Short mmCIF file of N, CA and C in Angstrom, two decimals:
data_model
loop_
_atom_site.label_atom_id
_atom_site.label_comp_id
_atom_site.label_asym_id
_atom_site.label_seq_id
_atom_site.Cartn_x
_atom_site.Cartn_y
_atom_site.Cartn_z
N MET A 325 72.58 33.04 64.67
CA MET A 325 72.55 31.53 66.03
C MET A 325 74.02 31.87 66.05
N ILE A 326 74.69 31.58 67.08
CA ILE A 326 76.25 31.23 66.88
C ILE A 326 76.22 30.39 67.33
N LYS A 327 77.73 29.92 65.99
CA LYS A 327 77.81 28.35 66.13
C LYS A 327 78.68 27.63 67.39
N LYS A 328 79.10 26.81 67.63
CA LYS A 328 79.72 26.33 68.95
C LYS A 328 81.08 26.48 68.24
N ASP A 329 82.01 26.85 67.27
CA ASP A 329 83.24 27.15 67.63
C ASP A 329 83.48 28.38 67.74
N GLU A 330 82.36 29.23 67.43
CA GLU A 330 82.81 30.61 67.57
C GLU A 330 82.21 31.27 69.35
N LYS A 331 81.67 30.26 69.74
CA LYS A 331 81.61 30.14 71.56
C LYS A 331 82.55 29.68 72.03
N ARG A 332 83.20 28.47 71.36
CA ARG A 332 85.07 28.13 71.96
C ARG A 332 85.44 28.93 71.70
N ILE A 333 85.65 30.21 71.16
CA ILE A 333 86.83 31.17 71.03
C ILE A 333 86.22 32.20 71.70
N ARG A 334 85.23 32.61 71.93
CA ARG A 334 84.69 33.65 73.01
C ARG A 334 85.42 32.95 74.69
N LEU A 335 85.03 31.75 75.06
CA LEU A 335 85.79 31.53 76.15
C LEU A 335 87.17 31.08 76.19
N LYS A 336 87.53 30.77 75.09
CA LYS A 336 88.59 30.88 75.31
C LYS A 336 89.69 32.60 75.06
N ALA A 337 88.67 33.24 74.85
CA ALA A 337 89.57 34.82 75.02
C ALA A 337 89.58 34.56 76.48
N LYS A 338 88.07 35.02 77.17
CA LYS A 338 88.00 35.16 78.65
C LYS A 338 89.12 34.29 79.45
N ILE A 339 88.63 33.25 79.32
CA ILE A 339 89.79 32.70 80.07
C ILE A 339 91.75 32.43 79.51
N ARG A 340 91.72 33.03 78.87
CA ARG A 340 93.49 33.50 78.52
C ARG A 340 93.96 34.51 79.08
N SER A 341 92.62 36.08 79.27
CA SER A 341 92.42 36.87 80.38
C SER A 341 93.25 36.57 81.39
N LYS A 342 92.66 35.77 82.07
CA LYS A 342 92.89 35.32 83.45
C LYS A 342 93.82 34.27 83.97
N VAL A 343 94.49 33.44 82.74
CA VAL A 343 95.38 32.21 83.33
C VAL A 343 97.02 32.90 82.17
N PHE A 344 98.10 33.13 82.69
CA PHE A 344 99.07 33.78 82.22
C PHE A 344 100.12 32.38 83.12
N GLY A 345 100.87 31.83 82.19
CA GLY A 345 101.98 31.22 82.62
C GLY A 345 103.28 32.44 82.60
N THR A 346 104.31 32.30 83.49
CA THR A 346 105.60 32.79 83.30
C THR A 346 106.62 31.51 83.84
N LEU A 347 108.17 31.70 84.11
CA LEU A 347 108.71 30.92 83.87
C LEU A 347 109.08 29.69 84.83
N ALA A 348 108.57 30.73 85.82
CA ALA A 348 108.40 29.20 86.96
C ALA A 348 107.10 29.00 87.16
N ARG A 349 106.01 29.28 86.79
CA ARG A 349 105.25 28.37 86.96
C ARG A 349 104.46 28.82 85.02
N PRO A 350 104.90 27.92 83.87
CA PRO A 350 104.12 28.07 82.84
C PRO A 350 102.76 27.70 82.99
N ARG A 351 102.45 28.02 81.41
CA ARG A 351 101.03 27.59 81.13
C ARG A 351 100.70 26.17 80.24
N LEU A 352 100.50 24.99 80.91
CA LEU A 352 100.34 24.06 80.01
C LEU A 352 98.38 24.22 79.54
N SER A 353 98.93 24.28 77.56
CA SER A 353 97.54 24.83 76.61
C SER A 353 97.89 23.00 76.82
N VAL A 354 95.88 22.74 76.43
CA VAL A 354 95.95 21.65 75.72
C VAL A 354 94.14 22.12 74.46
N PHE A 355 95.30 22.02 73.25
CA PHE A 355 94.05 21.70 72.02
C PHE A 355 94.02 20.25 71.41
N ARG A 356 92.14 20.12 71.02
CA ARG A 356 91.86 19.07 70.75
C ARG A 356 91.01 19.38 69.65
N SER A 357 91.55 17.92 68.36
CA SER A 357 90.63 18.30 67.28
C SER A 357 89.98 17.00 67.50
N ASN A 358 89.31 16.85 66.03
CA ASN A 358 88.39 15.84 65.63
C ASN A 358 89.39 14.17 66.50
N LYS A 359 90.72 14.30 65.25
CA LYS A 359 91.43 13.18 65.68
C LYS A 359 92.44 13.10 66.55
N PHE A 360 92.95 14.13 66.41
CA PHE A 360 94.33 14.38 67.50
C PHE A 360 94.17 15.20 69.02
N ILE A 361 95.36 15.20 69.59
CA ILE A 361 94.90 16.10 70.70
C ILE A 361 96.50 16.61 70.92
N TYR A 362 96.53 17.72 71.27
CA TYR A 362 97.59 18.68 71.07
C TYR A 362 98.10 19.10 72.62
N ALA A 363 99.37 18.82 73.26
CA ALA A 363 99.29 19.51 74.44
C ALA A 363 100.62 20.57 74.54
N GLN A 364 101.16 21.68 75.02
CA GLN A 364 101.93 22.23 75.10
C GLN A 364 102.27 22.86 76.34
N VAL A 365 103.69 23.44 76.12
CA VAL A 365 103.63 24.44 78.44
C VAL A 365 104.69 25.60 77.24
N ILE A 366 104.01 26.62 77.91
CA ILE A 366 104.20 27.66 77.14
C ILE A 366 104.62 28.73 78.31
N ASN A 367 106.22 29.47 78.21
CA ASN A 367 106.05 30.64 78.84
C ASN A 367 105.53 31.93 77.85
N ASP A 368 104.44 32.67 78.99
CA ASP A 368 103.97 33.81 78.05
C ASP A 368 104.73 35.15 77.72
N GLU A 369 105.75 35.26 79.25
CA GLU A 369 106.37 36.33 79.48
C GLU A 369 107.14 36.66 78.03
N THR A 370 107.63 35.29 77.54
CA THR A 370 108.72 35.49 76.11
C THR A 370 108.20 35.28 75.06
N GLY A 371 106.78 34.23 75.15
CA GLY A 371 106.10 33.73 74.38
C GLY A 371 107.01 32.43 73.64
N LYS A 372 107.48 31.39 74.03
CA LYS A 372 108.48 30.68 73.45
C LYS A 372 107.16 29.16 74.26
N THR A 373 107.57 28.47 73.70
CA THR A 373 106.67 27.06 74.03
C THR A 373 108.23 25.90 74.68
N LEU A 374 107.79 25.58 75.76
CA LEU A 374 109.07 24.90 76.37
C LEU A 374 108.96 23.41 76.22
N VAL A 375 107.58 22.73 75.75
CA VAL A 375 107.75 21.47 75.72
C VAL A 375 106.76 21.21 74.90
N GLN A 376 106.36 20.07 74.04
CA GLN A 376 104.96 19.89 73.42
C GLN A 376 105.08 18.49 73.40
N ALA A 377 103.88 17.71 73.38
CA ALA A 377 103.59 16.30 72.94
C ALA A 377 102.19 16.79 72.37
N SER A 378 102.26 16.04 71.72
CA SER A 378 100.96 15.52 70.77
C SER A 378 100.85 13.51 70.45
N ASP A 379 99.91 13.66 69.89
CA ASP A 379 99.41 12.16 69.45
C ASP A 379 99.38 11.41 68.26
N VAL A 380 99.91 12.61 67.32
CA VAL A 380 99.92 12.46 65.64
C VAL A 380 100.71 11.14 65.20
N LYS A 381 101.67 10.82 66.14
CA LYS A 381 102.75 9.96 65.92
C LYS A 381 102.08 8.94 66.58
N ILE A 382 101.16 8.15 67.11
CA ILE A 382 101.09 7.59 68.28
C ILE A 382 99.72 7.08 67.54
N THR A 383 100.13 5.55 66.44
CA THR A 383 99.11 5.20 65.81
C THR A 383 97.85 3.69 66.59
N LYS A 384 98.55 3.46 67.50
CA LYS A 384 97.34 2.38 68.36
C LYS A 384 97.06 3.55 69.76
N GLY A 385 95.53 2.25 69.55
CA GLY A 385 94.68 2.84 70.56
C GLY A 385 93.79 3.68 70.38
N THR A 386 92.76 3.74 71.33
CA THR A 386 91.56 4.86 71.18
C THR A 386 92.01 5.69 70.98
N LYS A 387 90.85 7.03 71.10
CA LYS A 387 91.55 8.67 71.26
C LYS A 387 91.74 8.65 72.92
N THR A 388 90.98 7.75 73.40
CA THR A 388 91.06 8.34 75.02
C THR A 388 92.32 7.60 75.01
N GLU A 389 92.59 6.83 75.03
CA GLU A 389 94.19 6.10 75.33
C GLU A 389 95.08 6.71 74.53
N ARG A 390 94.75 7.41 73.64
CA ARG A 390 96.52 8.21 73.26
C ARG A 390 95.77 9.39 74.03
N ALA A 391 95.19 9.95 74.74
CA ALA A 391 95.24 11.22 75.55
C ALA A 391 95.95 10.90 76.40
N LYS A 392 95.46 9.53 77.31
CA LYS A 392 96.14 9.56 78.68
C LYS A 392 97.83 9.35 78.26
N GLN A 393 98.28 9.04 77.09
CA GLN A 393 99.46 8.59 76.49
C GLN A 393 100.31 10.09 76.22
N VAL A 394 99.80 11.53 75.80
CA VAL A 394 100.02 12.39 75.66
C VAL A 394 99.67 13.02 76.97
N GLY A 395 99.41 12.75 78.08
CA GLY A 395 99.54 13.57 79.57
C GLY A 395 101.25 13.05 80.20
N LYS A 396 101.31 11.99 79.97
CA LYS A 396 102.49 11.09 80.78
C LYS A 396 103.24 11.39 80.14
N LEU A 397 103.20 11.83 78.77
CA LEU A 397 104.55 12.42 77.71
C LEU A 397 104.88 13.98 77.59
N ILE A 398 103.39 14.81 78.22
CA ILE A 398 104.04 15.84 78.45
C ILE A 398 104.47 16.41 79.99
N ALA A 399 104.10 15.14 80.67
CA ALA A 399 104.67 15.01 82.28
C ALA A 399 106.36 15.03 82.59
N GLU A 400 106.40 13.75 81.23
CA GLU A 400 107.82 13.11 81.20
C GLU A 400 108.37 14.51 80.81
N ALA A 401 108.15 15.41 79.48
CA ALA A 401 108.94 16.24 79.34
C ALA A 401 109.17 17.00 80.18
N CYS A 402 108.53 17.93 80.49
CA CYS A 402 108.20 18.86 81.92
C CYS A 402 109.62 18.82 82.83
N ALA A 403 109.29 17.30 83.24
CA ALA A 403 110.42 16.70 84.25
C ALA A 403 111.86 17.33 83.64
N SER A 404 111.87 16.49 82.60
CA SER A 404 113.08 16.59 81.98
C SER A 404 114.07 18.61 81.27
N ALA A 405 112.68 19.10 81.39
CA ALA A 405 112.62 20.65 81.23
C ALA A 405 112.93 21.34 82.68
N LYS A 406 112.75 20.59 83.68
CA LYS A 406 113.05 20.79 84.51
C LYS A 406 111.62 22.25 85.33
N VAL A 407 110.70 21.83 84.80
CA VAL A 407 109.39 22.27 84.81
C VAL A 407 108.63 21.06 85.90
N SER A 408 107.82 21.77 87.32
CA SER A 408 107.22 21.22 88.00
C SER A 408 106.14 21.63 88.27
N THR A 409 105.85 22.85 87.98
CA THR A 409 104.25 23.22 88.20
C THR A 409 103.41 23.94 86.73
N VAL A 410 102.52 24.35 86.63
CA VAL A 410 101.92 24.66 85.48
C VAL A 410 100.90 25.19 85.99
N VAL A 411 100.05 26.04 84.94
CA VAL A 411 98.75 26.45 84.84
C VAL A 411 98.01 25.98 83.69
N PHE A 412 96.83 25.11 84.49
CA PHE A 412 96.31 24.77 83.11
C PHE A 412 95.31 26.14 82.07
N ASP A 413 95.95 25.42 81.18
CA ASP A 413 94.79 26.21 80.11
C ASP A 413 93.81 25.11 79.29
N ARG A 414 92.43 24.99 79.63
CA ARG A 414 91.63 24.34 78.57
C ARG A 414 91.50 24.73 77.67
N ASN A 415 91.73 25.39 76.91
CA ASN A 415 91.85 26.13 75.71
C ASN A 415 89.99 26.58 75.65
N GLY A 416 89.18 26.89 76.17
CA GLY A 416 87.98 27.16 75.52
C GLY A 416 87.37 25.46 75.74
N PHE A 417 87.94 24.55 75.60
CA PHE A 417 86.90 23.43 75.79
C PHE A 417 86.39 22.68 77.20
N LYS A 418 85.57 22.16 77.19
CA LYS A 418 84.77 21.94 78.30
C LYS A 418 85.81 21.20 79.11
N TYR A 419 85.37 20.70 80.63
CA TYR A 419 86.53 19.91 81.51
C TYR A 419 86.35 18.98 81.25
N THR A 420 86.51 18.00 80.53
CA THR A 420 85.44 16.37 80.59
C THR A 420 86.38 16.06 79.32
N GLY A 421 86.05 14.45 79.38
CA GLY A 421 86.56 13.71 78.03
C GLY A 421 88.28 13.63 78.33
N ARG A 422 88.69 13.68 76.89
CA ARG A 422 89.77 13.40 76.32
C ARG A 422 90.64 15.00 77.31
N ILE A 423 90.16 15.96 77.31
CA ILE A 423 91.09 17.09 78.08
C ILE A 423 91.03 16.79 79.77
N LYS A 424 90.35 16.24 79.86
CA LYS A 424 90.01 15.70 81.48
C LYS A 424 91.41 14.54 81.23
N LEU A 425 91.26 13.54 80.97
CA LEU A 425 92.44 12.71 80.61
C LEU A 425 93.75 13.29 80.85
N VAL A 426 93.93 14.23 79.68
CA VAL A 426 95.04 15.34 79.79
C VAL A 426 96.09 15.08 81.55
N ALA A 427 95.03 16.12 81.31
CA ALA A 427 95.43 16.64 82.51
C ALA A 427 95.25 15.67 84.04
N ASP A 428 94.35 14.44 84.12
CA ASP A 428 94.88 13.54 85.79
C ASP A 428 95.94 12.66 85.60
N GLU A 429 96.24 12.57 83.57
CA GLU A 429 97.55 11.59 83.82
C GLU A 429 98.58 12.61 83.60
N ALA A 430 98.59 13.76 83.71
CA ALA A 430 100.24 14.43 83.67
C ALA A 430 100.17 14.65 84.95
N ARG A 431 99.23 14.71 86.00
CA ARG A 431 99.00 14.61 87.50
C ARG A 431 99.34 14.13 87.82
N ALA A 432 99.26 12.52 87.50
CA ALA A 432 99.64 11.43 88.24
C ALA A 432 101.33 10.80 87.77
N ALA A 433 101.60 11.54 86.60
CA ALA A 433 102.91 11.70 86.70
C ALA A 433 103.73 12.23 87.07
N GLY A 434 103.28 13.31 88.41
CA GLY A 434 103.69 14.94 89.24
C GLY A 434 103.63 15.99 88.50
N LEU A 435 103.31 16.36 87.60
CA LEU A 435 103.20 17.59 87.44
C LEU A 435 102.23 18.06 87.97
N LYS A 436 102.49 19.11 88.87
CA LYS A 436 101.22 19.86 89.18
C LYS A 436 101.09 20.90 88.88
N PHE A 437 99.80 21.61 89.09
CA PHE A 437 98.34 22.36 88.73
C PHE A 437 98.57 23.28 89.98
#
């Protein structure tokens, strides 16, 4: 029997073989744990993280409200780093719930996918 996390890791590998970030269009990777959500913009050509945001230091609000704040934070950080277009990497998670909220808020704040 395949565990849920093992299935996600297999799916993640499948997605990562198709999604690649460049300097002109870096990869926006979103990771969700039980408590927090993390987002980082990565240039895969050099293997460097350009900007990152998480809700570790955000203490007020529900998980969904904090996910929306992370979406806004990552879009603002991208704007300050002069990144306007990204490739979205959902990291093997389903595109629902907090993952979708981060993406929607980043789009609403001006980031293009």
